[in-house]
Amino acid sequence: MTATLIWILVVLAAIGLYLSWTAGRLDRLHARIDAARASLDAQLLRRASVAQELATSGVLDPAASIVLYEAAHAARQAEEEQREVAESELSQALRAVFADRQQVEVVREAPGGEAAARELTEAVRRVPMARRFHNDAVGAARRLREHRKVRWFRLAGHAPFPLAFEMDDEPPTALAERAA
């Protein structure tokens, strides 16, 4: 009887340790999602700021400036529910304005344009990477949260179900060529 009780306690302790380890892992994944989201937000804000600065610099033609400024402003001011759409529209505006390599050369030839073109190139290159890191962390957390043990023992607590950030983040061709 005593040996059976000891084995039951050992098994319960092992199960408790395993569940505790799984809850800790899930907590670390949620922290990773938060950090990746903060990085993504920073990169999106940087891209919108550079685009808005370039639109108001007077280097671009008036129509391109208006399109780029309005898209960048909308991306910076978007509510969380509309953020993916606004950021996708900024990507589309950047592709429309910088579809031609000649437009990039016009920017580069302006005073301070080389630095602005480099900064915009870096900004549009970093957004897809930050989004990929975020979505990878979301995918890992989702896979773990789908396990029965996580659902049955409510190991996720009250943390909201992680959502991927889906947007059009394809860089303009002329800027992508310049980065390569």
PDB file of C-alpha atoms in Angstrom:
ATOM      1  CA  MET A   1       0.000   0.000   0.000  1.00  0.00           C
ATOM      2  CA  THR A   2       2.775   2.466   0.896  1.00  0.00           C
ATOM      3  CA  ALA A   3       4.734   1.677  -2.273  1.00  0.00           C
ATOM      4  CA  THR A   4       1.628   2.268  -4.399  1.00  0.00           C
ATOM      5  CA  LEU A   5       0.994   5.599  -2.687  1.00  0.00           C
ATOM      6  CA  ILE A   6       4.601   6.665  -3.267  1.00  0.00           C
ATOM      7  CA  TRP A   7       4.386   5.747  -6.962  1.00  0.00           C
ATOM      8  CA  ILE A   8       1.139   7.686  -7.316  1.00  0.00           C
ATOM      9  CA  LEU A   9       2.769  10.736  -5.695  1.00  0.00           C
ATOM     10  CA  VAL A  10       5.820  10.422  -7.974  1.00  0.00           C
ATOM     11  CA  VAL A  11       3.622  10.208 -11.076  1.00  0.00           C
ATOM     12  CA  LEU A  12       1.512  13.184  -9.940  1.00  0.00           C
ATOM     13  CA  ALA A  13       4.677  15.180  -9.223  1.00  0.00           C
ATOM     14  CA  ALA A  14       6.064  14.323 -12.675  1.00  0.00           C
ATOM     15  CA  ILE A  15       2.805  15.352 -14.342  1.00  0.00           C
ATOM     16  CA  GLY A  16       2.791  18.581 -12.312  1.00  0.00           C
ATOM     17  CA  LEU A  17       6.385  19.360 -13.331  1.00  0.00           C
ATOM     18  CA  TYR A  18       5.595  18.652 -16.977  1.00  0.00           C
ATOM     19  CA  LEU A  19       2.530  20.903 -16.914  1.00  0.00           C
ATOM     20  CA  SER A  20       4.509  23.614 -15.132  1.00  0.00           C
ATOM     21  CA  TRP A  21       7.259  23.379 -17.747  1.00  0.00           C
ATOM     22  CA  THR A  22       4.673  23.586 -20.560  1.00  0.00           C
ATOM     23  CA  ALA A  23       3.014  26.632 -18.963  1.00  0.00           C
ATOM     24  CA  GLY A  24       6.421  28.309 -18.652  1.00  0.00           C
ATOM     25  CA  ARG A  25       7.194  27.553 -22.277  1.00  0.00           C
ATOM     26  CA  LEU A  26       3.865  29.037 -23.324  1.00  0.00           C
ATOM     27  CA  ASP A  27       4.549  32.115 -21.227  1.00  0.00           C
ATOM     28  CA  ARG A  28       7.960  32.542 -22.880  1.00  0.00           C
ATOM     29  CA  LEU A  29       6.332  32.238 -26.314  1.00  0.00           C
ATOM     30  CA  HIS A  30       3.817  34.943 -25.414  1.00  0.00           C
ATOM     31  CA  ALA A  31       6.678  37.178 -24.249  1.00  0.00           C
ATOM     32  CA  ARG A  32       8.463  36.494 -27.541  1.00  0.00           C
ATOM     33  CA  ILE A  33       5.302  37.476 -29.433  1.00  0.00           C
ATOM     34  CA  ASP A  34       5.094  40.733 -27.475  1.00  0.00           C
ATOM     35  CA  ALA A  35       8.738  41.555 -28.222  1.00  0.00           C
ATOM     36  CA  ALA A  36       8.362  40.666 -31.893  1.00  0.00           C
ATOM     37  CA  ARG A  37       5.200  42.774 -32.147  1.00  0.00           C
ATOM     38  CA  ALA A  38       6.981  45.750 -30.589  1.00  0.00           C
ATOM     39  CA  SER A  39       9.793  45.337 -33.117  1.00  0.00           C
ATOM     40  CA  LEU A  40       7.305  45.063 -35.974  1.00  0.00           C
ATOM     41  CA  ASP A  41       5.465  48.184 -34.782  1.00  0.00           C
ATOM     42  CA  ALA A  42       8.772  50.071 -34.621  1.00  0.00           C
ATOM     43  CA  GLN A  43       9.719  49.012 -38.160  1.00  0.00           C
ATOM     44  CA  LEU A  44       6.285  49.905 -39.524  1.00  0.00           C
ATOM     45  CA  LEU A  45       6.432  53.303 -37.834  1.00  0.00           C
ATOM     46  CA  ARG A  46       9.941  53.882 -39.189  1.00  0.00           C
ATOM     47  CA  ARG A  47       8.840  53.000 -42.724  1.00  0.00           C
ATOM     48  CA  ALA A  48       5.809  55.297 -42.518  1.00  0.00           C
ATOM     49  CA  SER A  49       7.891  58.127 -41.059  1.00  0.00           C
ATOM     50  CA  VAL A  50      10.543  57.875 -43.771  1.00  0.00           C
ATOM     51  CA  ALA A  51       7.862  57.741 -46.467  1.00  0.00           C
ATOM     52  CA  GLN A  52       6.071  60.745 -44.980  1.00  0.00           C
ATOM     53  CA  GLU A  53       9.322  62.679 -44.692  1.00  0.00           C
ATOM     54  CA  LEU A  54      10.200  61.888 -48.295  1.00  0.00           C
ATOM     55  CA  ALA A  55       6.697  62.890 -49.453  1.00  0.00           C
ATOM     56  CA  THR A  56       7.014  66.318 -47.810  1.00  0.00           C
ATOM     57  CA  SER A  57      10.594  66.936 -48.949  1.00  0.00           C
ATOM     58  CA  GLY A  58       9.583  68.347 -52.335  1.00  0.00           C
ATOM     59  CA  VAL A  59      11.783  65.872 -54.217  1.00  0.00           C
ATOM     60  CA  LEU A  60       8.913  63.863 -55.661  1.00  0.00           C
ATOM     61  CA  ASP A  61       6.386  65.174 -58.153  1.00  0.00           C
ATOM     62  CA  PRO A  62       3.196  66.544 -56.530  1.00  0.00           C
ATOM     63  CA  ALA A  63       0.957  63.588 -57.411  1.00  0.00           C
ATOM     64  CA  ALA A  64       3.437  61.043 -56.030  1.00  0.00           C
ATOM     65  CA  SER A  65       3.949  63.178 -52.934  1.00  0.00           C
ATOM     66  CA  ILE A  66       0.225  63.292 -52.206  1.00  0.00           C
ATOM     67  CA  VAL A  67      -0.257  59.550 -52.728  1.00  0.00           C
ATOM     68  CA  LEU A  68       2.727  58.692 -50.556  1.00  0.00           C
ATOM     69  CA  TYR A  69       1.885  61.233 -47.839  1.00  0.00           C
ATOM     70  CA  GLU A  70      -1.736  60.131 -47.530  1.00  0.00           C
ATOM     71  CA  ALA A  71      -0.815  56.440 -47.374  1.00  0.00           C
ATOM     72  CA  ALA A  72       1.940  57.049 -44.803  1.00  0.00           C
ATOM     73  CA  HIS A  73      -0.305  59.275 -42.707  1.00  0.00           C
ATOM     74  CA  ALA A  74      -3.108  56.693 -42.794  1.00  0.00           C
ATOM     75  CA  ALA A  75      -0.659  53.965 -41.735  1.00  0.00           C
ATOM     76  CA  ARG A  76       0.583  56.023 -38.792  1.00  0.00           C
ATOM     77  CA  GLN A  77      -2.926  56.964 -37.636  1.00  0.00           C
ATOM     78  CA  ALA A  78      -4.676  53.627 -38.223  1.00  0.00           C
ATOM     79  CA  GLU A  79      -6.543  51.928 -35.413  1.00  0.00           C
ATOM     80  CA  GLU A  80      -5.419  48.409 -34.542  1.00  0.00           C
ATOM     81  CA  GLU A  81      -8.307  46.797 -36.443  1.00  0.00           C
ATOM     82  CA  GLN A  82      -7.417  48.678 -39.640  1.00  0.00           C
ATOM     83  CA  ARG A  83      -3.639  48.589 -39.294  1.00  0.00           C
ATOM     84  CA  GLU A  84      -2.986  45.660 -41.645  1.00  0.00           C
ATOM     85  CA  VAL A  85      -5.034  47.298 -44.418  1.00  0.00           C
ATOM     86  CA  ALA A  86      -3.382  50.700 -43.939  1.00  0.00           C
ATOM     87  CA  GLU A  87       0.112  49.191 -43.978  1.00  0.00           C
ATOM     88  CA  SER A  88      -0.727  47.213 -47.110  1.00  0.00           C
ATOM     89  CA  GLU A  89      -1.919  50.405 -48.772  1.00  0.00           C
ATOM     90  CA  LEU A  90       1.362  52.092 -47.856  1.00  0.00           C
ATOM     91  CA  SER A  91       3.232  49.188 -49.479  1.00  0.00           C
ATOM     92  CA  GLN A  92       1.132  49.612 -52.597  1.00  0.00           C
ATOM     93  CA  ALA A  93       1.758  53.369 -52.635  1.00  0.00           C
ATOM     94  CA  LEU A  94       5.508  52.816 -52.269  1.00  0.00           C
ATOM     95  CA  ARG A  95       5.433  50.351 -55.175  1.00  0.00           C
ATOM     96  CA  ALA A  96       3.424  52.804 -57.287  1.00  0.00           C
ATOM     97  CA  VAL A  97       5.740  55.739 -56.571  1.00  0.00           C
ATOM     98  CA  PHE A  98       8.994  53.788 -56.842  1.00  0.00           C
ATOM     99  CA  ALA A  99       8.009  51.363 -59.596  1.00  0.00           C
ATOM    100  CA  ASP A 100      10.546  52.987 -61.880  1.00  0.00           C
ATOM    101  CA  ARG A 101      14.244  53.074 -61.057  1.00  0.00           C
ATOM    102  CA  GLN A 102      14.337  56.597 -62.482  1.00  0.00           C
ATOM    103  CA  GLN A 103      12.241  57.847 -59.532  1.00  0.00           C
ATOM    104  CA  VAL A 104      14.826  56.466 -57.106  1.00  0.00           C
ATOM    105  CA  GLU A 105      17.576  58.236 -59.064  1.00  0.00           C
ATOM    106  CA  VAL A 106      15.639  61.526 -58.819  1.00  0.00           C
ATOM    107  CA  VAL A 107      15.528  61.118 -55.053  1.00  0.00           C
ATOM    108  CA  ARG A 108      19.227  60.224 -54.860  1.00  0.00           C
ATOM    109  CA  GLU A 109      20.255  63.295 -56.875  1.00  0.00           C
ATOM    110  CA  ALA A 110      18.465  65.727 -54.555  1.00  0.00           C
ATOM    111  CA  PRO A 111      20.408  67.240 -51.641  1.00  0.00           C
ATOM    112  CA  GLY A 112      20.351  64.685 -48.853  1.00  0.00           C
ATOM    113  CA  GLY A 113      18.610  62.284 -51.194  1.00  0.00           C
ATOM    114  CA  GLU A 114      21.231  59.551 -51.007  1.00  0.00           C
ATOM    115  CA  ALA A 115      20.672  59.205 -47.260  1.00  0.00           C
ATOM    116  CA  ALA A 116      16.880  59.342 -47.688  1.00  0.00           C
ATOM    117  CA  ALA A 117      16.948  56.647 -50.378  1.00  0.00           C
ATOM    118  CA  ARG A 118      19.196  54.452 -48.223  1.00  0.00           C
ATOM    119  CA  GLU A 119      16.956  54.917 -45.191  1.00  0.00           C
ATOM    120  CA  LEU A 120      13.824  54.092 -47.183  1.00  0.00           C
ATOM    121  CA  THR A 121      15.509  51.021 -48.684  1.00  0.00           C
ATOM    122  CA  GLU A 122      16.472  49.779 -45.219  1.00  0.00           C
ATOM    123  CA  ALA A 123      12.996  50.472 -43.862  1.00  0.00           C
ATOM    124  CA  VAL A 124      11.181  48.555 -46.605  1.00  0.00           C
ATOM    125  CA  ARG A 125      13.680  45.684 -46.252  1.00  0.00           C
ATOM    126  CA  ARG A 126      13.264  45.355 -42.478  1.00  0.00           C
ATOM    127  CA  VAL A 127       9.454  45.292 -42.385  1.00  0.00           C
ATOM    128  CA  PRO A 128       9.105  41.820 -43.993  1.00  0.00           C
ATOM    129  CA  MET A 129      11.760  40.411 -41.660  1.00  0.00           C
ATOM    130  CA  ALA A 130      10.071  41.819 -38.562  1.00  0.00           C
ATOM    131  CA  ARG A 131       6.700  40.534 -39.756  1.00  0.00           C
ATOM    132  CA  ARG A 132       8.170  37.088 -40.402  1.00  0.00           C
ATOM    133  CA  PHE A 133       9.693  36.929 -36.891  1.00  0.00           C
ATOM    134  CA  HIS A 134       6.357  37.956 -35.381  1.00  0.00           C
ATOM    135  CA  ASN A 135       4.339  35.478 -37.406  1.00  0.00           C
ATOM    136  CA  ASP A 136       6.815  32.670 -36.625  1.00  0.00           C
ATOM    137  CA  ALA A 137       6.393  33.322 -32.897  1.00  0.00           C
ATOM    138  CA  VAL A 138       2.608  33.409 -33.315  1.00  0.00           C
ATOM    139  CA  GLY A 139       2.699  30.103 -35.188  1.00  0.00           C
ATOM    140  CA  ALA A 140       4.764  28.422 -32.461  1.00  0.00           C
ATOM    141  CA  ALA A 141       2.401  29.650 -29.738  1.00  0.00           C
ATOM    142  CA  ARG A 142      -0.663  28.569 -31.710  1.00  0.00           C
ATOM    143  CA  ARG A 143       0.741  25.078 -32.245  1.00  0.00           C
ATOM    144  CA  LEU A 144       1.407  24.714 -28.520  1.00  0.00           C
ATOM    145  CA  ARG A 145      -2.003  26.115 -27.556  1.00  0.00           C
ATOM    146  CA  GLU A 146      -3.730  23.582 -29.804  1.00  0.00           C
ATOM    147  CA  HIS A 147      -2.476  20.674 -27.673  1.00  0.00           C
ATOM    148  CA  ARG A 148      -5.111  19.032 -25.509  1.00  0.00           C
ATOM    149  CA  LYS A 149      -3.083  19.344 -22.324  1.00  0.00           C
ATOM    150  CA  VAL A 150      -2.917  23.134 -22.747  1.00  0.00           C
ATOM    151  CA  ARG A 151      -6.652  23.403 -23.335  1.00  0.00           C
ATOM    152  CA  TRP A 152      -7.715  20.915 -20.634  1.00  0.00           C
ATOM    153  CA  PHE A 153      -5.564  22.415 -17.905  1.00  0.00           C
ATOM    154  CA  ARG A 154      -6.019  25.998 -19.180  1.00  0.00           C
ATOM    155  CA  LEU A 155      -2.274  26.578 -19.217  1.00  0.00           C
ATOM    156  CA  ALA A 156      -2.632  29.689 -21.388  1.00  0.00           C
ATOM    157  CA  GLY A 157      -4.518  31.454 -18.612  1.00  0.00           C
ATOM    158  CA  HIS A 158      -6.303  34.557 -19.826  1.00  0.00           C
ATOM    159  CA  ALA A 159      -3.817  35.390 -22.579  1.00  0.00           C
ATOM    160  CA  PRO A 160      -5.584  36.233 -25.823  1.00  0.00           C
ATOM    161  CA  PHE A 161      -5.154  33.843 -28.727  1.00  0.00           C
ATOM    162  CA  PRO A 162      -2.190  35.154 -30.755  1.00  0.00           C
ATOM    163  CA  LEU A 163      -2.979  36.559 -34.184  1.00  0.00           C
ATOM    164  CA  ALA A 164      -0.603  36.823 -37.103  1.00  0.00           C
ATOM    165  CA  PHE A 165      -0.032  40.186 -38.775  1.00  0.00           C
ATOM    166  CA  GLU A 166      -0.992  39.738 -42.419  1.00  0.00           C
ATOM    167  CA  MET A 167      -0.157  42.516 -44.823  1.00  0.00           C
ATOM    168  CA  ASP A 168       1.262  43.181 -48.254  1.00  0.00           C
ATOM    169  CA  ASP A 169       4.919  43.912 -47.538  1.00  0.00           C
ATOM    170  CA  GLU A 170       6.462  43.412 -50.956  1.00  0.00           C
ATOM    171  CA  PRO A 171       9.076  46.148 -51.465  1.00  0.00           C
ATOM    172  CA  PRO A 172       9.159  48.350 -54.554  1.00  0.00           C
ATOM    173  CA  THR A 173      11.191  46.732 -57.318  1.00  0.00           C
ATOM    174  CA  ALA A 174      13.513  49.687 -57.752  1.00  0.00           C
ATOM    175  CA  LEU A 175      14.336  49.785 -54.031  1.00  0.00           C
ATOM    176  CA  ALA A 176      14.765  46.010 -53.820  1.00  0.00           C
ATOM    177  CA  GLU A 177      17.241  46.075 -56.710  1.00  0.00           C
ATOM    178  CA  ARG A 178      19.145  48.857 -54.999  1.00  0.00           C
ATOM    179  CA  ALA A 179      19.419  46.847 -51.769  1.00  0.00           C
ATOM    180  CA  ALA A 180      20.856  43.801 -53.529  1.00  0.00           C
TER     181      ALA A 180
END
